[in-house]
Amino acid sequence: MIVVKTIKEVREIVKGWRKEGATIGFVPTMGYLHEGHQSLIKAACENDKVVVSIFVNPMQFGPTEDLATYPRDLEHDKEKCSQAGADLIFAPEPSEMYHDNFQSYVDMNLLTQELCGLSRPCHFRGVCTVVAKLFNIVMPDKAYFGQKDAQQLAIIKRMVDDLNMDIEIVGCPIIREEDGLAKSSRNTYLDPQERKAALVLSKAVKLAEKLILGGEKNCETIVSAMKELVNSEPLAKIDYIKIVSLDTIQQIPQITDNCLVALAVYIGKTRLIDNYFYQS
Ligand code: PAF
């Protein structure tokens, strides 16, 4: 496995692989990799070569968010990437990705303005911009994203379609801890008491699943039941619990095919997300 820090090196290596006729799979990450990321890398191994980017993208963090404290450990990440079958890690410094005179952004209406976009107003502009840049650098055939960030996945699919990027976007299932908590690099922020309290997210997701599969169609009823459950946990503070159409990320009154039950909840100071995707 090769580790590089510059755009030039990635381009040269990928060009060489392309000459040999190899297909390229790409997994963009912010590092501090866990089994969730490894499942994306393993899925990307359906291609001949797998590139993983590790870059804590400053542009997608708000001024009061956790950019400075976001966990970083390149040695740990190298180990996880090599175990999962990656061929190349691209781990640039911020100055390699954003030169001093940087002024171009990829922005999107509607899909970015609901759910996480409401409490993180510039987040998806940062995500779209960095992912578009990474796609232009790596030029993969396929790119892999986790369904845990379901809104992000919907946005990336829309961006690729709207901007005619010739890349297939593959969504991969949420990977959970044994007790149900969705894997996240931010779980490391939780102290033991908060870690227990965080289970309220996956419990709320399970409750929604049970209600929907039991035939409940009214979104307000489902959301109310989830809110009651989450509010019963003293360390939890709801950011949002909503049911939206996966295509538009707009709220819907009744359960339909392709709908997303999504929640963001603060456990202490840590904001966690989880979701349930329903397809009849
Ligand atoms: O999901 C993430 O880790 C990030 O948002 C991504 C896609 C790597 C862009 O920085």
PDB file of C-alpha atoms and ligand atoms in Angstrom:
ATOM      1  CA  MET A   1       0.000   0.000   0.000  1.00  0.00           C
ATOM      2  CA  ILE A   2       1.295   3.430  -0.993  1.00  0.00           C
ATOM      3  CA  VAL A   3       0.758   6.612   1.054  1.00  0.00           C
ATOM      4  CA  VAL A   4       1.076   9.996  -0.700  1.00  0.00           C
ATOM      5  CA  LYS A   5       0.414  13.604   0.264  1.00  0.00           C
ATOM      6  CA  THR A   6       0.327  15.426  -3.068  1.00  0.00           C
ATOM      7  CA  ILE A   7      -2.221  15.660  -5.875  1.00  0.00           C
ATOM      8  CA  LYS A   8       0.579  15.187  -8.431  1.00  0.00           C
ATOM      9  CA  GLU A   9       1.556  11.814  -6.940  1.00  0.00           C
ATOM     10  CA  VAL A  10      -2.044  10.531  -6.894  1.00  0.00           C
ATOM     11  CA  ARG A  11      -2.522  11.551 -10.522  1.00  0.00           C
ATOM     12  CA  GLU A  12       0.710   9.830 -11.639  1.00  0.00           C
ATOM     13  CA  ILE A  13      -0.092   6.581  -9.834  1.00  0.00           C
ATOM     14  CA  VAL A  14      -3.718   6.462 -11.018  1.00  0.00           C
ATOM     15  CA  LYS A  15      -2.621   7.294 -14.595  1.00  0.00           C
ATOM     16  CA  GLY A  16      -0.235   4.316 -14.468  1.00  0.00           C
ATOM     17  CA  TRP A  17      -2.999   2.012 -13.272  1.00  0.00           C
ATOM     18  CA  ARG A  18      -5.337   3.290 -15.985  1.00  0.00           C
ATOM     19  CA  LYS A  19      -2.710   2.528 -18.653  1.00  0.00           C
ATOM     20  CA  GLU A  20      -2.721  -1.075 -17.411  1.00  0.00           C
ATOM     21  CA  GLY A  21      -6.528  -1.114 -17.837  1.00  0.00           C
ATOM     22  CA  ALA A  22      -7.336  -1.141 -14.096  1.00  0.00           C
ATOM     23  CA  THR A  23     -10.667   0.050 -12.719  1.00  0.00           C
ATOM     24  CA  ILE A  24     -10.486   2.437  -9.749  1.00  0.00           C
ATOM     25  CA  GLY A  25     -12.669   2.426  -6.625  1.00  0.00           C
ATOM     26  CA  PHE A  26     -12.531   5.416  -4.288  1.00  0.00           C
ATOM     27  CA  VAL A  27     -13.434   5.842  -0.605  1.00  0.00           C
ATOM     28  CA  PRO A  28     -13.296   9.459   0.651  1.00  0.00           C
ATOM     29  CA  THR A  29     -12.886   9.694   4.442  1.00  0.00           C
ATOM     30  CA  MET A  30     -11.856  12.082   7.193  1.00  0.00           C
ATOM     31  CA  GLY A  31      -9.752   9.371   8.825  1.00  0.00           C
ATOM     32  CA  TYR A  32      -9.825   7.824  12.280  1.00  0.00           C
ATOM     33  CA  LEU A  33     -11.090   4.793  10.446  1.00  0.00           C
ATOM     34  CA  HIS A  34     -13.335   2.128  11.960  1.00  0.00           C
ATOM     35  CA  GLU A  35     -15.160  -0.965  10.699  1.00  0.00           C
ATOM     36  CA  GLY A  36     -17.701   1.272   8.931  1.00  0.00           C
ATOM     37  CA  HIS A  37     -14.966   2.759   6.724  1.00  0.00           C
ATOM     38  CA  GLN A  38     -13.390  -0.673   6.311  1.00  0.00           C
ATOM     39  CA  SER A  39     -16.686  -2.022   4.975  1.00  0.00           C
ATOM     40  CA  LEU A  40     -16.577   0.728   2.293  1.00  0.00           C
ATOM     41  CA  ILE A  41     -12.980  -0.165   1.400  1.00  0.00           C
ATOM     42  CA  LYS A  42     -13.889  -3.854   1.192  1.00  0.00           C
ATOM     43  CA  ALA A  43     -16.834  -3.014  -1.072  1.00  0.00           C
ATOM     44  CA  ALA A  44     -14.484  -0.909  -3.246  1.00  0.00           C
ATOM     45  CA  CYS A  45     -12.270  -3.991  -3.710  1.00  0.00           C
ATOM     46  CA  GLU A  46     -14.692  -5.042  -6.469  1.00  0.00           C
ATOM     47  CA  ASN A  47     -12.481  -2.660  -8.533  1.00  0.00           C
ATOM     48  CA  ASP A  48      -8.897  -3.524  -9.527  1.00  0.00           C
ATOM     49  CA  LYS A  49      -7.436  -0.711  -7.391  1.00  0.00           C
ATOM     50  CA  VAL A  50      -8.726   1.097  -4.311  1.00  0.00           C
ATOM     51  CA  VAL A  51      -7.845   4.672  -3.325  1.00  0.00           C
ATOM     52  CA  VAL A  52      -8.740   6.013   0.145  1.00  0.00           C
ATOM     53  CA  SER A  53      -8.487   9.730   0.927  1.00  0.00           C
ATOM     54  CA  ILE A  54      -7.887  10.832   4.502  1.00  0.00           C
ATOM     55  CA  PHE A  55      -8.560  14.522   4.888  1.00  0.00           C
ATOM     56  CA  VAL A  56     -10.267  16.401   7.714  1.00  0.00           C
ATOM     57  CA  ASN A  57     -11.873  18.989   5.454  1.00  0.00           C
ATOM     58  CA  PRO A  58     -11.907  22.389   7.216  1.00  0.00           C
ATOM     59  CA  MET A  59     -14.514  23.718   4.788  1.00  0.00           C
ATOM     60  CA  GLN A  60     -17.279  21.448   6.084  1.00  0.00           C
ATOM     61  CA  PHE A  61     -16.910  22.480   9.748  1.00  0.00           C
ATOM     62  CA  GLY A  62     -18.752  25.462  11.208  1.00  0.00           C
ATOM     63  CA  PRO A  63     -16.857  28.010  13.358  1.00  0.00           C
ATOM     64  CA  THR A  64     -18.078  26.449  16.639  1.00  0.00           C
ATOM     65  CA  GLU A  65     -17.674  22.825  15.528  1.00  0.00           C
ATOM     66  CA  ASP A  66     -15.027  20.205  16.317  1.00  0.00           C
ATOM     67  CA  LEU A  67     -12.428  20.780  13.546  1.00  0.00           C
ATOM     68  CA  ALA A  68      -9.561  21.226  16.035  1.00  0.00           C
ATOM     69  CA  THR A  69     -10.454  18.212  18.149  1.00  0.00           C
ATOM     70  CA  TYR A  70     -11.577  15.843  15.376  1.00  0.00           C
ATOM     71  CA  PRO A  71      -9.593  12.632  16.023  1.00  0.00           C
ATOM     72  CA  ARG A  72      -6.570  12.108  13.754  1.00  0.00           C
ATOM     73  CA  ASP A  73      -4.176   9.136  13.685  1.00  0.00           C
ATOM     74  CA  LEU A  74      -2.537   8.346  10.346  1.00  0.00           C
ATOM     75  CA  GLU A  75      -0.643   5.274  11.636  1.00  0.00           C
ATOM     76  CA  HIS A  76      -3.899   3.744  12.898  1.00  0.00           C
ATOM     77  CA  ASP A  77      -5.568   4.607   9.559  1.00  0.00           C
ATOM     78  CA  LYS A  78      -2.774   3.002   7.504  1.00  0.00           C
ATOM     79  CA  GLU A  79      -3.274  -0.225   9.436  1.00  0.00           C
ATOM     80  CA  LYS A  80      -7.070  -0.174   8.900  1.00  0.00           C
ATOM     81  CA  CYS A  81      -6.680   0.608   5.173  1.00  0.00           C
ATOM     82  CA  SER A  82      -4.156  -2.119   4.564  1.00  0.00           C
ATOM     83  CA  GLN A  83      -6.255  -4.692   6.503  1.00  0.00           C
ATOM     84  CA  ALA A  84      -9.281  -3.830   4.351  1.00  0.00           C
ATOM     85  CA  GLY A  85      -7.385  -4.052   1.025  1.00  0.00           C
ATOM     86  CA  ALA A  86      -6.656  -0.446  -0.025  1.00  0.00           C
ATOM     87  CA  ASP A  87      -3.860   0.178  -2.556  1.00  0.00           C
ATOM     88  CA  LEU A  88      -3.291   3.904  -2.113  1.00  0.00           C
ATOM     89  CA  ILE A  89      -3.898   6.436   0.651  1.00  0.00           C
ATOM     90  CA  PHE A  90      -4.086  10.116  -0.285  1.00  0.00           C
ATOM     91  CA  ALA A  91      -3.548  12.143   2.904  1.00  0.00           C
ATOM     92  CA  PRO A  92      -3.077  15.785   1.874  1.00  0.00           C
ATOM     93  CA  GLU A  93      -2.415  18.782   4.103  1.00  0.00           C
ATOM     94  CA  PRO A  94      -5.120  21.507   3.951  1.00  0.00           C
ATOM     95  CA  SER A  95      -2.703  23.736   1.950  1.00  0.00           C
ATOM     96  CA  GLU A  96      -2.489  21.045  -0.763  1.00  0.00           C
ATOM     97  CA  MET A  97      -6.286  21.054  -1.160  1.00  0.00           C
ATOM     98  CA  TYR A  98      -6.953  24.774  -0.695  1.00  0.00           C
ATOM     99  CA  HIS A  99      -4.373  27.219  -2.007  1.00  0.00           C
ATOM    100  CA  ASP A 100      -4.346  30.798  -0.686  1.00  0.00           C
ATOM    101  CA  ASN A 101      -6.431  32.174  -3.531  1.00  0.00           C
ATOM    102  CA  PHE A 102      -9.100  29.443  -3.431  1.00  0.00           C
ATOM    103  CA  GLN A 103     -12.492  30.849  -4.474  1.00  0.00           C
ATOM    104  CA  SER A 104     -14.605  28.165  -6.161  1.00  0.00           C
ATOM    105  CA  TYR A 105     -17.364  26.177  -4.454  1.00  0.00           C
ATOM    106  CA  VAL A 106     -19.927  23.532  -5.313  1.00  0.00           C
ATOM    107  CA  ASP A 107     -23.260  24.463  -3.804  1.00  0.00           C
ATOM    108  CA  MET A 108     -26.715  22.917  -3.949  1.00  0.00           C
ATOM    109  CA  ASN A 109     -30.283  24.022  -3.233  1.00  0.00           C
ATOM    110  CA  LEU A 110     -33.074  22.155  -1.426  1.00  0.00           C
ATOM    111  CA  LEU A 111     -31.407  18.858  -0.452  1.00  0.00           C
ATOM    112  CA  THR A 112     -28.753  20.662   1.575  1.00  0.00           C
ATOM    113  CA  GLN A 113     -31.202  22.904   3.405  1.00  0.00           C
ATOM    114  CA  GLU A 114     -33.064  20.300   5.469  1.00  0.00           C
ATOM    115  CA  LEU A 115     -32.016  17.944   8.311  1.00  0.00           C
ATOM    116  CA  CYS A 116     -28.289  18.447   9.096  1.00  0.00           C
ATOM    117  CA  GLY A 117     -28.213  21.484   6.764  1.00  0.00           C
ATOM    118  CA  LEU A 118     -30.427  23.435   9.181  1.00  0.00           C
ATOM    119  CA  SER A 119     -28.040  23.267  12.135  1.00  0.00           C
ATOM    120  CA  ARG A 120     -24.886  23.081   9.961  1.00  0.00           C
ATOM    121  CA  PRO A 121     -25.558  25.764   7.306  1.00  0.00           C
ATOM    122  CA  CYS A 122     -22.242  25.599   5.369  1.00  0.00           C
ATOM    123  CA  HIS A 123     -21.568  21.918   5.930  1.00  0.00           C
ATOM    124  CA  PHE A 124     -22.800  20.489   2.640  1.00  0.00           C
ATOM    125  CA  ARG A 125     -21.182  23.227   0.562  1.00  0.00           C
ATOM    126  CA  GLY A 126     -17.895  22.100   2.115  1.00  0.00           C
ATOM    127  CA  VAL A 127     -18.702  18.428   1.517  1.00  0.00           C
ATOM    128  CA  CYS A 128     -19.725  18.939  -2.141  1.00  0.00           C
ATOM    129  CA  THR A 129     -16.693  21.119  -2.853  1.00  0.00           C
ATOM    130  CA  VAL A 130     -14.155  18.710  -1.367  1.00  0.00           C
ATOM    131  CA  VAL A 131     -15.786  15.616  -2.858  1.00  0.00           C
ATOM    132  CA  ALA A 132     -15.890  17.261  -6.320  1.00  0.00           C
ATOM    133  CA  LYS A 133     -12.201  18.166  -5.934  1.00  0.00           C
ATOM    134  CA  LEU A 134     -11.308  14.637  -4.787  1.00  0.00           C
ATOM    135  CA  PHE A 135     -13.250  13.149  -7.717  1.00  0.00           C
ATOM    136  CA  ASN A 136     -11.280  15.412 -10.096  1.00  0.00           C
ATOM    137  CA  ILE A 137      -8.009  14.324  -8.486  1.00  0.00           C
ATOM    138  CA  VAL A 138      -8.656  10.561  -8.280  1.00  0.00           C
ATOM    139  CA  MET A 139     -10.998  10.206 -11.302  1.00  0.00           C
ATOM    140  CA  PRO A 140     -12.489   6.934  -9.998  1.00  0.00           C
ATOM    141  CA  ASP A 141     -14.968   4.654 -11.766  1.00  0.00           C
ATOM    142  CA  LYS A 142     -16.937   4.152  -8.544  1.00  0.00           C
ATOM    143  CA  ALA A 143     -17.021   5.928  -5.178  1.00  0.00           C
ATOM    144  CA  TYR A 144     -18.341   4.454  -1.927  1.00  0.00           C
ATOM    145  CA  PHE A 145     -20.278   6.276   0.814  1.00  0.00           C
ATOM    146  CA  GLY A 146     -21.957   5.048   4.000  1.00  0.00           C
ATOM    147  CA  GLN A 147     -25.737   5.118   4.344  1.00  0.00           C
ATOM    148  CA  LYS A 148     -25.293   6.398   7.889  1.00  0.00           C
ATOM    149  CA  ASP A 149     -24.785   9.829   6.309  1.00  0.00           C
ATOM    150  CA  ALA A 150     -27.925   9.317   4.227  1.00  0.00           C
ATOM    151  CA  GLN A 151     -28.413  13.005   3.437  1.00  0.00           C
ATOM    152  CA  GLN A 152     -24.773  13.291   2.325  1.00  0.00           C
ATOM    153  CA  LEU A 153     -25.220  10.232   0.095  1.00  0.00           C
ATOM    154  CA  ALA A 154     -28.370  11.704  -1.509  1.00  0.00           C
ATOM    155  CA  ILE A 155     -26.542  15.024  -2.060  1.00  0.00           C
ATOM    156  CA  ILE A 156     -23.484  13.393  -3.637  1.00  0.00           C
ATOM    157  CA  LYS A 157     -25.716  11.365  -5.972  1.00  0.00           C
ATOM    158  CA  ARG A 158     -27.540  14.567  -6.968  1.00  0.00           C
ATOM    159  CA  MET A 159     -24.232  16.432  -7.515  1.00  0.00           C
ATOM    160  CA  VAL A 160     -22.843  13.663  -9.731  1.00  0.00           C
ATOM    161  CA  ASP A 161     -26.041  13.602 -11.758  1.00  0.00           C
ATOM    162  CA  ASP A 162     -26.448  17.397 -11.995  1.00  0.00           C
ATOM    163  CA  LEU A 163     -22.802  18.027 -12.935  1.00  0.00           C
ATOM    164  CA  ASN A 164     -22.488  15.028 -15.294  1.00  0.00           C
ATOM    165  CA  MET A 165     -19.647  13.429 -13.381  1.00  0.00           C
ATOM    166  CA  ASP A 166     -18.920  10.022 -14.879  1.00  0.00           C
ATOM    167  CA  ILE A 167     -18.715   8.205 -11.535  1.00  0.00           C
ATOM    168  CA  GLU A 168     -20.996   5.546 -10.067  1.00  0.00           C
ATOM    169  CA  ILE A 169     -21.935   6.294  -6.446  1.00  0.00           C
ATOM    170  CA  VAL A 170     -22.360   3.205  -4.281  1.00  0.00           C
ATOM    171  CA  GLY A 171     -24.181   3.426  -0.929  1.00  0.00           C
ATOM    172  CA  CYS A 172     -23.108   0.892   1.709  1.00  0.00           C
ATOM    173  CA  PRO A 173     -25.091  -0.279   4.772  1.00  0.00           C
ATOM    174  CA  ILE A 174     -24.688   1.227   8.255  1.00  0.00           C
ATOM    175  CA  ILE A 175     -22.237  -0.751  10.407  1.00  0.00           C
ATOM    176  CA  ARG A 176     -23.207  -0.944  14.072  1.00  0.00           C
ATOM    177  CA  GLU A 177     -21.580  -1.886  17.353  1.00  0.00           C
ATOM    178  CA  GLU A 178     -22.930  -5.111  18.891  1.00  0.00           C
ATOM    179  CA  ASP A 179     -25.362  -3.137  21.052  1.00  0.00           C
ATOM    180  CA  GLY A 180     -26.721  -1.210  18.055  1.00  0.00           C
ATOM    181  CA  LEU A 181     -24.862   2.121  18.179  1.00  0.00           C
ATOM    182  CA  ALA A 182     -23.956   3.192  14.629  1.00  0.00           C
ATOM    183  CA  LYS A 183     -20.156   3.305  14.210  1.00  0.00           C
ATOM    184  CA  SER A 184     -18.777   6.832  14.023  1.00  0.00           C
ATOM    185  CA  SER A 185     -15.394   8.464  14.581  1.00  0.00           C
ATOM    186  CA  ARG A 186     -17.217  10.861  16.923  1.00  0.00           C
ATOM    187  CA  ASN A 187     -18.215   7.980  19.259  1.00  0.00           C
ATOM    188  CA  THR A 188     -14.708   8.379  20.719  1.00  0.00           C
ATOM    189  CA  TYR A 189     -15.878  11.663  22.308  1.00  0.00           C
ATOM    190  CA  LEU A 190     -18.384   9.813  24.544  1.00  0.00           C
ATOM    191  CA  ASP A 191     -17.564   9.028  28.176  1.00  0.00           C
ATOM    192  CA  PRO A 192     -18.899   5.691  29.529  1.00  0.00           C
ATOM    193  CA  GLN A 193     -22.174   7.214  30.764  1.00  0.00           C
ATOM    194  CA  GLU A 194     -22.733   9.029  27.451  1.00  0.00           C
ATOM    195  CA  ARG A 195     -21.837   5.892  25.508  1.00  0.00           C
ATOM    196  CA  LYS A 196     -24.735   4.116  27.260  1.00  0.00           C
ATOM    197  CA  ALA A 197     -27.057   7.074  26.685  1.00  0.00           C
ATOM    198  CA  ALA A 198     -26.146   7.129  22.960  1.00  0.00           C
ATOM    199  CA  LEU A 199     -28.025   3.865  22.518  1.00  0.00           C
ATOM    200  CA  VAL A 200     -31.200   5.915  22.508  1.00  0.00           C
ATOM    201  CA  LEU A 201     -30.545   6.765  18.819  1.00  0.00           C
ATOM    202  CA  SER A 202     -30.516   3.179  17.575  1.00  0.00           C
ATOM    203  CA  LYS A 203     -33.445   2.371  19.878  1.00  0.00           C
ATOM    204  CA  ALA A 204     -35.434   5.194  18.272  1.00  0.00           C
ATOM    205  CA  VAL A 205     -34.507   3.895  14.811  1.00  0.00           C
ATOM    206  CA  LYS A 206     -35.659   0.386  15.801  1.00  0.00           C
ATOM    207  CA  LEU A 207     -38.913   1.808  17.116  1.00  0.00           C
ATOM    208  CA  ALA A 208     -39.553   3.610  13.814  1.00  0.00           C
ATOM    209  CA  GLU A 209     -38.788   0.430  11.903  1.00  0.00           C
ATOM    210  CA  LYS A 210     -41.178  -1.571  14.085  1.00  0.00           C
ATOM    211  CA  LEU A 211     -43.982   0.967  13.692  1.00  0.00           C
ATOM    212  CA  ILE A 212     -43.536   1.269   9.911  1.00  0.00           C
ATOM    213  CA  LEU A 213     -43.280  -2.472   9.324  1.00  0.00           C
ATOM    214  CA  GLY A 214     -46.325  -2.862  11.593  1.00  0.00           C
ATOM    215  CA  GLY A 215     -48.294  -0.704   9.143  1.00  0.00           C
ATOM    216  CA  GLU A 216     -48.157   2.780  10.728  1.00  0.00           C
ATOM    217  CA  LYS A 217     -48.308   5.309   7.895  1.00  0.00           C
ATOM    218  CA  ASN A 218     -48.641   8.610   9.751  1.00  0.00           C
ATOM    219  CA  CYS A 219     -45.232  10.289   9.996  1.00  0.00           C
ATOM    220  CA  GLU A 220     -46.268  12.562  12.862  1.00  0.00           C
ATOM    221  CA  THR A 221     -47.273   9.542  14.974  1.00  0.00           C
ATOM    222  CA  ILE A 222     -43.949   7.832  14.305  1.00  0.00           C
ATOM    223  CA  VAL A 223     -41.887  10.971  14.989  1.00  0.00           C
ATOM    224  CA  SER A 224     -43.812  11.656  18.237  1.00  0.00           C
ATOM    225  CA  ALA A 225     -43.142   8.124  19.489  1.00  0.00           C
ATOM    226  CA  MET A 226     -39.433   8.510  18.664  1.00  0.00           C
ATOM    227  CA  LYS A 227     -39.246  11.919  20.382  1.00  0.00           C
ATOM    228  CA  GLU A 228     -40.866  10.510  23.520  1.00  0.00           C
ATOM    229  CA  LEU A 229     -38.299   7.711  23.611  1.00  0.00           C
ATOM    230  CA  VAL A 230     -35.298  10.019  23.055  1.00  0.00           C
ATOM    231  CA  ASN A 231     -36.560  12.582  25.571  1.00  0.00           C
ATOM    232  CA  SER A 232     -36.728   9.836  28.219  1.00  0.00           C
ATOM    233  CA  GLU A 233     -32.887   9.804  28.165  1.00  0.00           C
ATOM    234  CA  PRO A 234     -31.668  12.698  30.376  1.00  0.00           C
ATOM    235  CA  LEU A 235     -28.323  13.112  28.537  1.00  0.00           C
ATOM    236  CA  ALA A 236     -30.002  13.367  25.123  1.00  0.00           C
ATOM    237  CA  LYS A 237     -31.073  16.581  23.422  1.00  0.00           C
ATOM    238  CA  ILE A 238     -32.851  16.300  20.070  1.00  0.00           C
ATOM    239  CA  ASP A 239     -31.536  18.363  17.155  1.00  0.00           C
ATOM    240  CA  TYR A 240     -34.110  16.862  14.765  1.00  0.00           C
ATOM    241  CA  ILE A 241     -36.183  13.765  14.164  1.00  0.00           C
ATOM    242  CA  LYS A 242     -37.850  13.847  10.754  1.00  0.00           C
ATOM    243  CA  ILE A 243     -39.234  11.645   8.031  1.00  0.00           C
ATOM    244  CA  VAL A 244     -38.327  12.787   4.526  1.00  0.00           C
ATOM    245  CA  SER A 245     -38.408  11.591   0.954  1.00  0.00           C
ATOM    246  CA  LEU A 246     -34.946  10.234   0.149  1.00  0.00           C
ATOM    247  CA  ASP A 247     -35.017  11.824  -3.307  1.00  0.00           C
ATOM    248  CA  THR A 248     -35.829  15.367  -2.204  1.00  0.00           C
ATOM    249  CA  ILE A 249     -34.944  15.358   1.553  1.00  0.00           C
ATOM    250  CA  GLN A 250     -38.242  17.235   2.085  1.00  0.00           C
ATOM    251  CA  GLN A 251     -40.598  16.200   4.889  1.00  0.00           C
ATOM    252  CA  ILE A 252     -43.525  13.943   4.002  1.00  0.00           C
ATOM    253  CA  PRO A 253     -46.816  13.458   5.893  1.00  0.00           C
ATOM    254  CA  GLN A 254     -47.298   9.758   5.112  1.00  0.00           C
ATOM    255  CA  ILE A 255     -44.896   6.835   4.790  1.00  0.00           C
ATOM    256  CA  THR A 256     -44.159   6.161   1.129  1.00  0.00           C
ATOM    257  CA  ASP A 257     -41.675   4.056  -0.763  1.00  0.00           C
ATOM    258  CA  ASN A 258     -38.097   5.395  -0.500  1.00  0.00           C
ATOM    259  CA  CYS A 259     -38.479   7.370   2.694  1.00  0.00           C
ATOM    260  CA  LEU A 260     -35.856   8.172   5.276  1.00  0.00           C
ATOM    261  CA  VAL A 261     -36.399   8.388   9.022  1.00  0.00           C
ATOM    262  CA  ALA A 262     -33.476  10.512  10.203  1.00  0.00           C
ATOM    263  CA  LEU A 263     -32.405  11.849  13.556  1.00  0.00           C
ATOM    264  CA  ALA A 264     -29.606  13.949  15.027  1.00  0.00           C
ATOM    265  CA  VAL A 265     -29.257  13.990  18.797  1.00  0.00           C
ATOM    266  CA  TYR A 266     -26.758  15.628  21.111  1.00  0.00           C
ATOM    267  CA  ILE A 267     -25.434  13.284  23.778  1.00  0.00           C
ATOM    268  CA  GLY A 268     -23.721  15.726  26.082  1.00  0.00           C
ATOM    269  CA  LYS A 269     -21.722  17.874  23.649  1.00  0.00           C
ATOM    270  CA  THR A 270     -21.460  15.194  20.965  1.00  0.00           C
ATOM    271  CA  ARG A 271     -23.864  15.361  18.039  1.00  0.00           C
ATOM    272  CA  LEU A 272     -24.691  11.903  16.675  1.00  0.00           C
ATOM    273  CA  ILE A 273     -26.850  10.855  13.715  1.00  0.00           C
ATOM    274  CA  ASP A 274     -28.649   7.678  12.746  1.00  0.00           C
ATOM    275  CA  ASN A 275     -31.398   6.687  10.326  1.00  0.00           C
ATOM    276  CA  TYR A 276     -33.718   4.053   8.948  1.00  0.00           C
ATOM    277  CA  PHE A 277     -34.366   3.798   5.238  1.00  0.00           C
ATOM    278  CA  TYR A 278     -37.703   2.324   4.205  1.00  0.00           C
ATOM    279  CA  GLN A 279     -38.302   0.809   0.822  1.00  0.00           C
ATOM    280  CA  SER A 280     -41.460  -1.275   0.390  1.00  0.00           C
TER     281      SER A 280
HETATM  282  O1  PAF B   1     -18.313  11.490   5.267  1.00  0.00           O
HETATM  283  C1  PAF B   1     -17.196  12.032   5.437  1.00  0.00           C
HETATM  284  O2  PAF B   1     -16.325  11.504   6.121  1.00  0.00           O
HETATM  285  C2  PAF B   1     -16.902  13.363   4.768  1.00  0.00           C
HETATM  286  O3  PAF B   1     -18.034  14.179   4.748  1.00  0.00           O
HETATM  287  C3  PAF B   1     -16.319  13.223   3.349  1.00  0.00           C
HETATM  288  C4  PAF B   1     -17.295  12.572   2.393  1.00  0.00           C
HETATM  289  C5  PAF B   1     -15.037  12.399   3.406  1.00  0.00           C
HETATM  290  C6  PAF B   1     -15.964  14.604   2.793  1.00  0.00           C
HETATM  291  O4  PAF B   1     -15.024  15.258   3.582  1.00  0.00           O
END
